[in-house]
C-alpha atoms as one frame of an Amber mdcrd trajectory, in Angstrom:
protein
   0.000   0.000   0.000   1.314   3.330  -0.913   2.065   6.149   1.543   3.844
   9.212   2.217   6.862   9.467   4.457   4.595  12.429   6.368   1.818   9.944
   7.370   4.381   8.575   9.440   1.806  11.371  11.482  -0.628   8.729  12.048
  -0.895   7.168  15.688   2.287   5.203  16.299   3.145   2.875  18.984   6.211
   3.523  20.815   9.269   1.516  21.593  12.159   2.138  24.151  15.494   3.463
  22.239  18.653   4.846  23.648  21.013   4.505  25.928  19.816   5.904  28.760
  16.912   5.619  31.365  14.660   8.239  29.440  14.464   6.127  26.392  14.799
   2.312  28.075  11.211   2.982  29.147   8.804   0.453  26.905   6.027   2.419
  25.863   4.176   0.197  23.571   0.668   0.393  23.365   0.719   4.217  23.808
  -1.226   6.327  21.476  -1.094   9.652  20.557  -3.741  11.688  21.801  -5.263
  14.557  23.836  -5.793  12.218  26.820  -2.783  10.567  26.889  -0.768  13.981
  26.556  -2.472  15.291  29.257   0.059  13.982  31.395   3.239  14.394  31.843
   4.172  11.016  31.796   2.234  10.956  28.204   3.901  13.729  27.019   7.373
  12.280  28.279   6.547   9.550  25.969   5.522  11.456  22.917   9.233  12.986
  23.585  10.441   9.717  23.552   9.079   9.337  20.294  10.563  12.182  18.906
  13.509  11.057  19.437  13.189   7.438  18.156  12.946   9.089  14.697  16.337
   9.869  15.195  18.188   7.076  15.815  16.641   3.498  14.928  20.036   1.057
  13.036  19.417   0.714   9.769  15.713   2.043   9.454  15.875   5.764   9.754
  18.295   8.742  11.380  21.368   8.764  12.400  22.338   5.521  14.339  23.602
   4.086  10.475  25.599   5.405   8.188  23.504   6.868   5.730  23.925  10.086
   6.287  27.612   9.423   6.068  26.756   8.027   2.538  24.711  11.101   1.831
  27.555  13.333   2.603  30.123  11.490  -0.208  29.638  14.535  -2.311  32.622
  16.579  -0.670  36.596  15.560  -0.878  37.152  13.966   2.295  35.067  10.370
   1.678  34.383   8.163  -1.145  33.094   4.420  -1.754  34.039   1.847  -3.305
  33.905   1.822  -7.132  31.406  -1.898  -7.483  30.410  -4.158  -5.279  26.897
  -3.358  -3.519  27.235   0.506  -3.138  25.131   1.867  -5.678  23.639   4.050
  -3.403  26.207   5.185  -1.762  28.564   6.065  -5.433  25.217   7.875  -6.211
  26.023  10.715  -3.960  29.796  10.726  -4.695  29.018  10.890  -8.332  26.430
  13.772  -8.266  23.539  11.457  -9.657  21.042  11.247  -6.845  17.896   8.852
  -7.250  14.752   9.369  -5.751  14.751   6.031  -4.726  18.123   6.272  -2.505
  17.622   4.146   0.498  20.665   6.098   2.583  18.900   9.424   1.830  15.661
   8.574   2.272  16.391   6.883   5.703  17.868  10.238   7.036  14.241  11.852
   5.314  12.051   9.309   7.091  13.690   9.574  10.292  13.689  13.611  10.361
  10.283  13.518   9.730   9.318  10.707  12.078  10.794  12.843  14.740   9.525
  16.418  13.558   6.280  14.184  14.055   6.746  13.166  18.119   8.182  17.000
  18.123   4.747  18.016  16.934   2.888  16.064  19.310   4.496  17.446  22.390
   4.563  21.095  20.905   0.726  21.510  20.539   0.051  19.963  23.215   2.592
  20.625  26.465   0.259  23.724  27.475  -2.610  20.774  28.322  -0.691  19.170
  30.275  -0.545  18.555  34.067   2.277  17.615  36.438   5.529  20.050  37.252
   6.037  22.580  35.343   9.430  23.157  34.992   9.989  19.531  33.672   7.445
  19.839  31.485   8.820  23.375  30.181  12.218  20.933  29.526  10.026  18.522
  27.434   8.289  20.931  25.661  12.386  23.130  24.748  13.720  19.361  24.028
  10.511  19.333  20.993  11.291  22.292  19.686  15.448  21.406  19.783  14.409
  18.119  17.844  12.278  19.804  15.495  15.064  22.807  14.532  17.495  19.962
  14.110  15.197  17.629  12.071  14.579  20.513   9.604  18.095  21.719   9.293
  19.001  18.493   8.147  16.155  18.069   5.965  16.329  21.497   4.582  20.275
  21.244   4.085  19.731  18.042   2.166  16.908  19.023  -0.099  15.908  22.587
  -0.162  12.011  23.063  -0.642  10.834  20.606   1.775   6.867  19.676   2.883
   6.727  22.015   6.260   4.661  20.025   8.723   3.630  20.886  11.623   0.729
  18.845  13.010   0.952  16.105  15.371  -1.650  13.777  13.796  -2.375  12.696
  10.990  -5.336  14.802   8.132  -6.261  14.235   4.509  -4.128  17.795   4.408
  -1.170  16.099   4.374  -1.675  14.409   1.279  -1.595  17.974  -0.646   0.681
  19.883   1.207   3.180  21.885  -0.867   6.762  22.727  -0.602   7.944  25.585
   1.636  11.073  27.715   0.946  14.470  27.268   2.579  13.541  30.763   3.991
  10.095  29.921   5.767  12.204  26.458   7.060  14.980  28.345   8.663  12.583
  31.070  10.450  11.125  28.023  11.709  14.404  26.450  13.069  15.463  29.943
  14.408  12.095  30.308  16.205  12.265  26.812  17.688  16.145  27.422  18.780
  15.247  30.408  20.696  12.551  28.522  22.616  14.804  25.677  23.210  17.507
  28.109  24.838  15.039  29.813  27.206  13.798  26.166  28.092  16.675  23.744
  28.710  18.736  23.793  31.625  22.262  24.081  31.612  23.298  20.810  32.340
  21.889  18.006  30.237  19.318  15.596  31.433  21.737  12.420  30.156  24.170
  12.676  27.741  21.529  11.936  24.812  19.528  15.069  25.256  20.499  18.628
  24.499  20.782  21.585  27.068  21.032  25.075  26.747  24.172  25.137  25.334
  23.385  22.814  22.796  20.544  24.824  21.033  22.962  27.956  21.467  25.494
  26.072  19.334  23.218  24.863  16.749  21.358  28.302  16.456  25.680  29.620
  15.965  25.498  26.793  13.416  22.271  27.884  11.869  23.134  31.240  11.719
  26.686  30.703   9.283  24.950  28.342   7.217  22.104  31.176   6.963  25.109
  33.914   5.607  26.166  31.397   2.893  23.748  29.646  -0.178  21.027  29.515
  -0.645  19.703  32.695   1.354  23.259  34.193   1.515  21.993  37.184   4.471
  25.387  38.014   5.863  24.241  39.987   8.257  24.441  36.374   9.988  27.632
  36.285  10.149  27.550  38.459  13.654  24.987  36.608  14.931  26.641  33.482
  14.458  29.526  34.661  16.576  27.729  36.525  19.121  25.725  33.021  19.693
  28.884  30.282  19.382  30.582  33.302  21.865  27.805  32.809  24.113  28.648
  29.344  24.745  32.429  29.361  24.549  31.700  31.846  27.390  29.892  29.596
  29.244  31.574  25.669  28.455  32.160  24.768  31.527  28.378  25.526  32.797
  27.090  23.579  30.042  29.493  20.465  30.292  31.994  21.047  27.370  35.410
  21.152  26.400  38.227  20.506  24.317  39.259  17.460  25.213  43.750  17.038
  25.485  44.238  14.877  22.706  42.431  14.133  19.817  42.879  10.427  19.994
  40.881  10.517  23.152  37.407  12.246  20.789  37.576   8.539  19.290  38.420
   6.206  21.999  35.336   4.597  20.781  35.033   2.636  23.673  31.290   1.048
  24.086  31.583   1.591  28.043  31.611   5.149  27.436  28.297   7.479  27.029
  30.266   9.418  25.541  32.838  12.313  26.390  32.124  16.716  27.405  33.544
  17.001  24.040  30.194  16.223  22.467  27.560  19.315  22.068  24.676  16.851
  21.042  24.992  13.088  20.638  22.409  10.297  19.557  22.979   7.512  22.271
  22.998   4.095  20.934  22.291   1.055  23.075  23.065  -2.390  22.133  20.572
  -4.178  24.486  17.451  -2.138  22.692  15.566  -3.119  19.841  16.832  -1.325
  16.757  18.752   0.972  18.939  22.606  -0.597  18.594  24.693   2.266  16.585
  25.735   0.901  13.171  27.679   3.674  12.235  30.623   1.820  13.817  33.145
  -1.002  12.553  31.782  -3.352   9.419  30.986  -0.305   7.620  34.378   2.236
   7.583  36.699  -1.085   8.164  38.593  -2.723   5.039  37.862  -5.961   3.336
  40.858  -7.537   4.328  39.614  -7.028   8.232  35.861  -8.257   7.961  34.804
  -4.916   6.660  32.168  -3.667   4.027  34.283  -1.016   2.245  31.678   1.283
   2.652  33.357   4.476   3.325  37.010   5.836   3.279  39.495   8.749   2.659
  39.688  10.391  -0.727  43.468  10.074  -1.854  44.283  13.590  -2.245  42.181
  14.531   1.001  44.678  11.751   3.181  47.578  13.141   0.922  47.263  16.895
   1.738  45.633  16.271   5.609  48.539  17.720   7.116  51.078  15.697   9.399
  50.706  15.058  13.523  48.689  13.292  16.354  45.112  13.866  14.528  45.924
  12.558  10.780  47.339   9.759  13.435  44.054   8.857  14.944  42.178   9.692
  11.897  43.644   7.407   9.827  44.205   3.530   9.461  47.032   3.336   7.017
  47.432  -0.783   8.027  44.923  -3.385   7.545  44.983  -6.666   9.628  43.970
  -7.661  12.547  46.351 -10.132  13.586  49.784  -9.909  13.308  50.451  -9.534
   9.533  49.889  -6.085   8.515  49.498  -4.937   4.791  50.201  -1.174   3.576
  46.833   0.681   2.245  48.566   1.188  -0.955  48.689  -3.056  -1.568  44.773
  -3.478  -0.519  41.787  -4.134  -2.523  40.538  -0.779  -2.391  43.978   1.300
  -2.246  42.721   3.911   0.052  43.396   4.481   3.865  40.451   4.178   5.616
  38.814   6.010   8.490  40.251   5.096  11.890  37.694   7.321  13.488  35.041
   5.058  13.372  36.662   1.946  14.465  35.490   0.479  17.612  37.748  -0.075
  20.268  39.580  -3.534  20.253  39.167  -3.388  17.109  35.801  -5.306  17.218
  34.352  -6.279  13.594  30.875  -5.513  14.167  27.651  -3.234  13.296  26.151
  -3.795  16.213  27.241  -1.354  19.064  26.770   0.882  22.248  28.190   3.969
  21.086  26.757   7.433  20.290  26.598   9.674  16.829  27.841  12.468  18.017
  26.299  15.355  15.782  28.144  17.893  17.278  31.594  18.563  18.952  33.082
  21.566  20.820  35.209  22.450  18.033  32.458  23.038  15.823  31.558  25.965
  17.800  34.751  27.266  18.072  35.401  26.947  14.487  32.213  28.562  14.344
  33.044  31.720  16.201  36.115  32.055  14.615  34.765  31.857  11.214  31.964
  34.357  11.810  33.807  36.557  13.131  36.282  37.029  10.574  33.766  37.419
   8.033  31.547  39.461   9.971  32.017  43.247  11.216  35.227  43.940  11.988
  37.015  40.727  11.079  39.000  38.765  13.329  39.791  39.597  17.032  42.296
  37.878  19.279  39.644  35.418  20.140  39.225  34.218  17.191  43.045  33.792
  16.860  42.684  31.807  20.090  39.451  29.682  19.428  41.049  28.203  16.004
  44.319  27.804  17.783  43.151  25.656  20.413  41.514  23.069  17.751  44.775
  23.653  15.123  47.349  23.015  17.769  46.126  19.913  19.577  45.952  18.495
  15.692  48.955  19.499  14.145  52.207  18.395  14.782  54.364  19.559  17.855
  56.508  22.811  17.073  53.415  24.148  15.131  53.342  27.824  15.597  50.472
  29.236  16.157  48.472  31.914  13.984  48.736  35.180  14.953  47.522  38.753
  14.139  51.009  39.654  13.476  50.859  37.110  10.701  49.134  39.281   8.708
  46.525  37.427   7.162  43.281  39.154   5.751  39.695  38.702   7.361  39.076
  36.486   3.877  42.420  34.394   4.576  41.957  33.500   7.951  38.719  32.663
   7.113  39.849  30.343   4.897  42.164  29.322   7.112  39.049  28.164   9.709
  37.320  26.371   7.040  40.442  24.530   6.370  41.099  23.114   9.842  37.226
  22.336   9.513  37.980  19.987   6.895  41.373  18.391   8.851  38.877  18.395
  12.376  35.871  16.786  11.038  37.024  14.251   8.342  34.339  12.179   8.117
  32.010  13.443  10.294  29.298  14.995   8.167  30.642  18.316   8.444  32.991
  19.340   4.980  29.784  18.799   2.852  28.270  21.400   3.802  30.808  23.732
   4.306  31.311  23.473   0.591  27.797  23.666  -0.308  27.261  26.870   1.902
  30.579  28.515   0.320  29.205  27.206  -3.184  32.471  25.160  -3.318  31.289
  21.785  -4.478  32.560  22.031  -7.781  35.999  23.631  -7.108  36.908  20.543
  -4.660  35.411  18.159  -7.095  37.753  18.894  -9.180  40.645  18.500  -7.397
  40.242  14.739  -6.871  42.349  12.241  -7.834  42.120  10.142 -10.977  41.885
   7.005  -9.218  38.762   8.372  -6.860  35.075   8.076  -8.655  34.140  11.082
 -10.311  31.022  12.894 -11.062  29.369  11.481 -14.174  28.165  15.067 -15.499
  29.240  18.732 -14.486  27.711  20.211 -10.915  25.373  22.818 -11.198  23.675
  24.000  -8.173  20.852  21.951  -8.795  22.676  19.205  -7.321  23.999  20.731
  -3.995  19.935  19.285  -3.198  18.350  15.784  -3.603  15.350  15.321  -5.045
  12.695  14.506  -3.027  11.571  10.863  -2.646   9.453   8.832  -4.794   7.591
   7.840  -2.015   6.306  11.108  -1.330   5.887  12.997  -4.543   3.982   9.796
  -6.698   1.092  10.756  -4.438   1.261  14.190  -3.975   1.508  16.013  -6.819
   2.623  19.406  -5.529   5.730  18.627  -4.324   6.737  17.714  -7.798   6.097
  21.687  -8.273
């Protein structure tokens, strides 16, 4: 039977997922509904909900790594040339389907979510039991909602705006919106979520205050770039990611020493105060085990799928020290015969980032997606800033520093005023170390798209890494929406 991905807003029935207490809770058999969300248990489990849209292994979100394969369009990643990863060379070769399974999972889960958001949004004023928790629930909806939407709207531009909790004939004609009316929409919910949260996090899978702060810094910079290009958000952008570089150690982050210690990967761990906002996984849970994790970045020769690893001119150019180190696995085997990455099947050095600790071959696991780090926000201020009023101030100098230096190798100087670098150089300079920080991590992609640099590091790839089939135009910095959803509803073909 057909259906749209948006009547996902029927009434669904709940399952536990996460890692923690708040989403271990089995909450089958509950339905959406006026009575149920009249209390605040109810409207804790609508939340829950919400948040099952985001991470479920293999089915939708961000617990797999589709959006990893969605993301193969910049110069850090690619894929393997056969085998089974049609869908994945797809997005590396600019020729998006509307069938895409590793797209269409990250669409189905936004939307599941924006759906449980929805619920708890129009309905937390009817509800009894303590206020201030339920003012948490109600900033934690509108946190999940501004993050569903920025990924959706990232990915595919004119997207179906929903915002109903249950399900109406509506649905099934509702048009496209603009990037514009999306991002009000994400601002708006932001700023709610930052008056609402506390500053400490309720477990490590939920956001705080300084975790809608950082991703309204985030929204803000992608805001001064394409589409909308209003660089008047460039200030804002700072002013915000200042705000909580300001304020770290209230809101539980920092820079951790060494960069090998971000990817311990151990599946003991929650997770480390280096993460802004994480998606726990949890291996005991139905469809809640992170798959993002071993089988999938690991090589053939180790048990691996050969899903995902470094472009050759990306690992060539990464520059030299402790984080190309524990970014890369150079060395496949894992007993005691090693083999050089130039002499394996695939002739690429993969990502050591996402190997599990002990080197477990798996795809099964207890460890988080972590969708955003402390150094994003630094990067963040000290992008803003330089291209905002004023350029670059000694903070600035110092927020980039702090990431640059712990990456590079020892002896690195570090960049100064006195350099004498332009506001447009040391910007560059920031997106650069973006590229060397977050390798792999969903984060170069759009960088390029919002600097409308897609095709200029495109073609800087090396011969023996797949190419686009046809020339970029800006068409393709956006997916087409799924089949699925536009053979029944004719307006979002428009």
């Amino acid at each position: 039977m057909k259906k749209t991905t948006i009547l996902l807003l029927t009434s669904l029935l709940f399952t536990g997922a996460g890692c923690s207490d708040y989403l271990d809770e089995d909450t089958r058999g509950l339905l959406y509904g006026p009575n149920v969300l009249s209390t605040q248990d109810g409207l804790e489990s609508a939340l829950t909900g919400a948040y099952k849209g985001l991470g479920n292994q293999w089915s939708y979100g961000f617990l797999h790594p589709s959006a990893n394969a969605a993301v193969l369009g910049a110069d850090d990643v690619t894929t393997h040339p056969a085998s089974n990863k049609a869908d994945w060379r797809e997005f590396d070769q600019f020729n998006v389907s509307t069938t895409n399974q590793r797209s269409n999972a990250v669409y189905n889960g936004c939307y599941k979510a924006i759906q449980g958001a929805n619920n708890v949004i129009n309905n937390w004023e009817k509800t009894q039991g303590t206020k201030a928790t339920i003012d948490i629930i109600m900033g934690e909806a509108h946190f999940i909602r501004a993050f569903s939407y920025y990924w959706l709207t990232r990915f595919w531009g004119n997207i179906p705006l929903v915002l109903a909790g249950e399900y109406s004939d509506e649905l099934l004609t509702v048009k496209k919106s603009t990037p514009q009316e999306v991002y009000d929409l994400i601002v708006a919910d932001l700023k709610i979520a930052e008056t609402n949260l506390p500053n400490a996090k309720r477990d490590p899978g939920r956001p705080n205050k300084g975790a809608a702060k950082a991703f309204l810094a985030d929204v803000y910079l992608t805001m001064a770039g394409w589409p909308l290009k209003q660089t008047d958000k460039y200030d804002l952008a700072a002013a915000k990611a200042k705000e909580v570089i300001d304020n770290a150690s209230a809101y539980g982050f920092e820079l951790l020493p060494t960069f090998a210690a971000v990817f311990d990967n151990d599946p003991a761990s929650p997770g480390t105060r280096e993460a802004v906002f994480q998606i726990s996984g949890y291996l005991g849970g139905s469809g809640t085990a992170n798959a993002t994790y071993g089988n999938t970045t690991m090589p053939g020769e180790e048990g691996g799928w050969d899903d995902m690893f470094a472009e050759l001119n990306f690992f060539r150019d990464f520059p030299a020290g402790p984080r190309k180190d524990a970014t890369f696995r150079t060395e496949f085997g894992l007993g005691a015969t090693k083999i050089p990455w130039q002499n394996s099947l695939t002739k690429h050095p993969y990502y050591q980032k996402w190997y599990i600790k002990g080197n477990i071959v798996t795809s099964s696991i207890s460890l988080p997606s972590v969708m955003m780090r402390y150094p994003h926000v630094l990067t963040i201020y000290a992008e803003a800033k330089a291209r905002g009023t004023g350029g670059p101030d000694q903070a600035a100098y110092d927020a980039l520093n702090k990431v640059r230096l712990r990456g590079w190798a020892a002896g690195t100087k570090a960049l100064a005023p006195a350099d004498g670098l332009t506001a447009a150089q040391f910007a560059d300079e920031v997106v650069q170390e973006r590229a060397w920080e977050f390798a792999c991590e969903r984060t170069r992609w759009f960088d390029l798209v919002r600097l409308e640099r897609v095709e200029e590091a495109n073609a800087k790839k090396s011969a023996d890494d797949l190419q686009p089939i046809k020339p970029i135009v800006k068409a393709n910095y956006w997916f087409p929406l799924p089949y699925t959803d536009t053979s029944i509803n004719p307006n979002l073909n428009q």
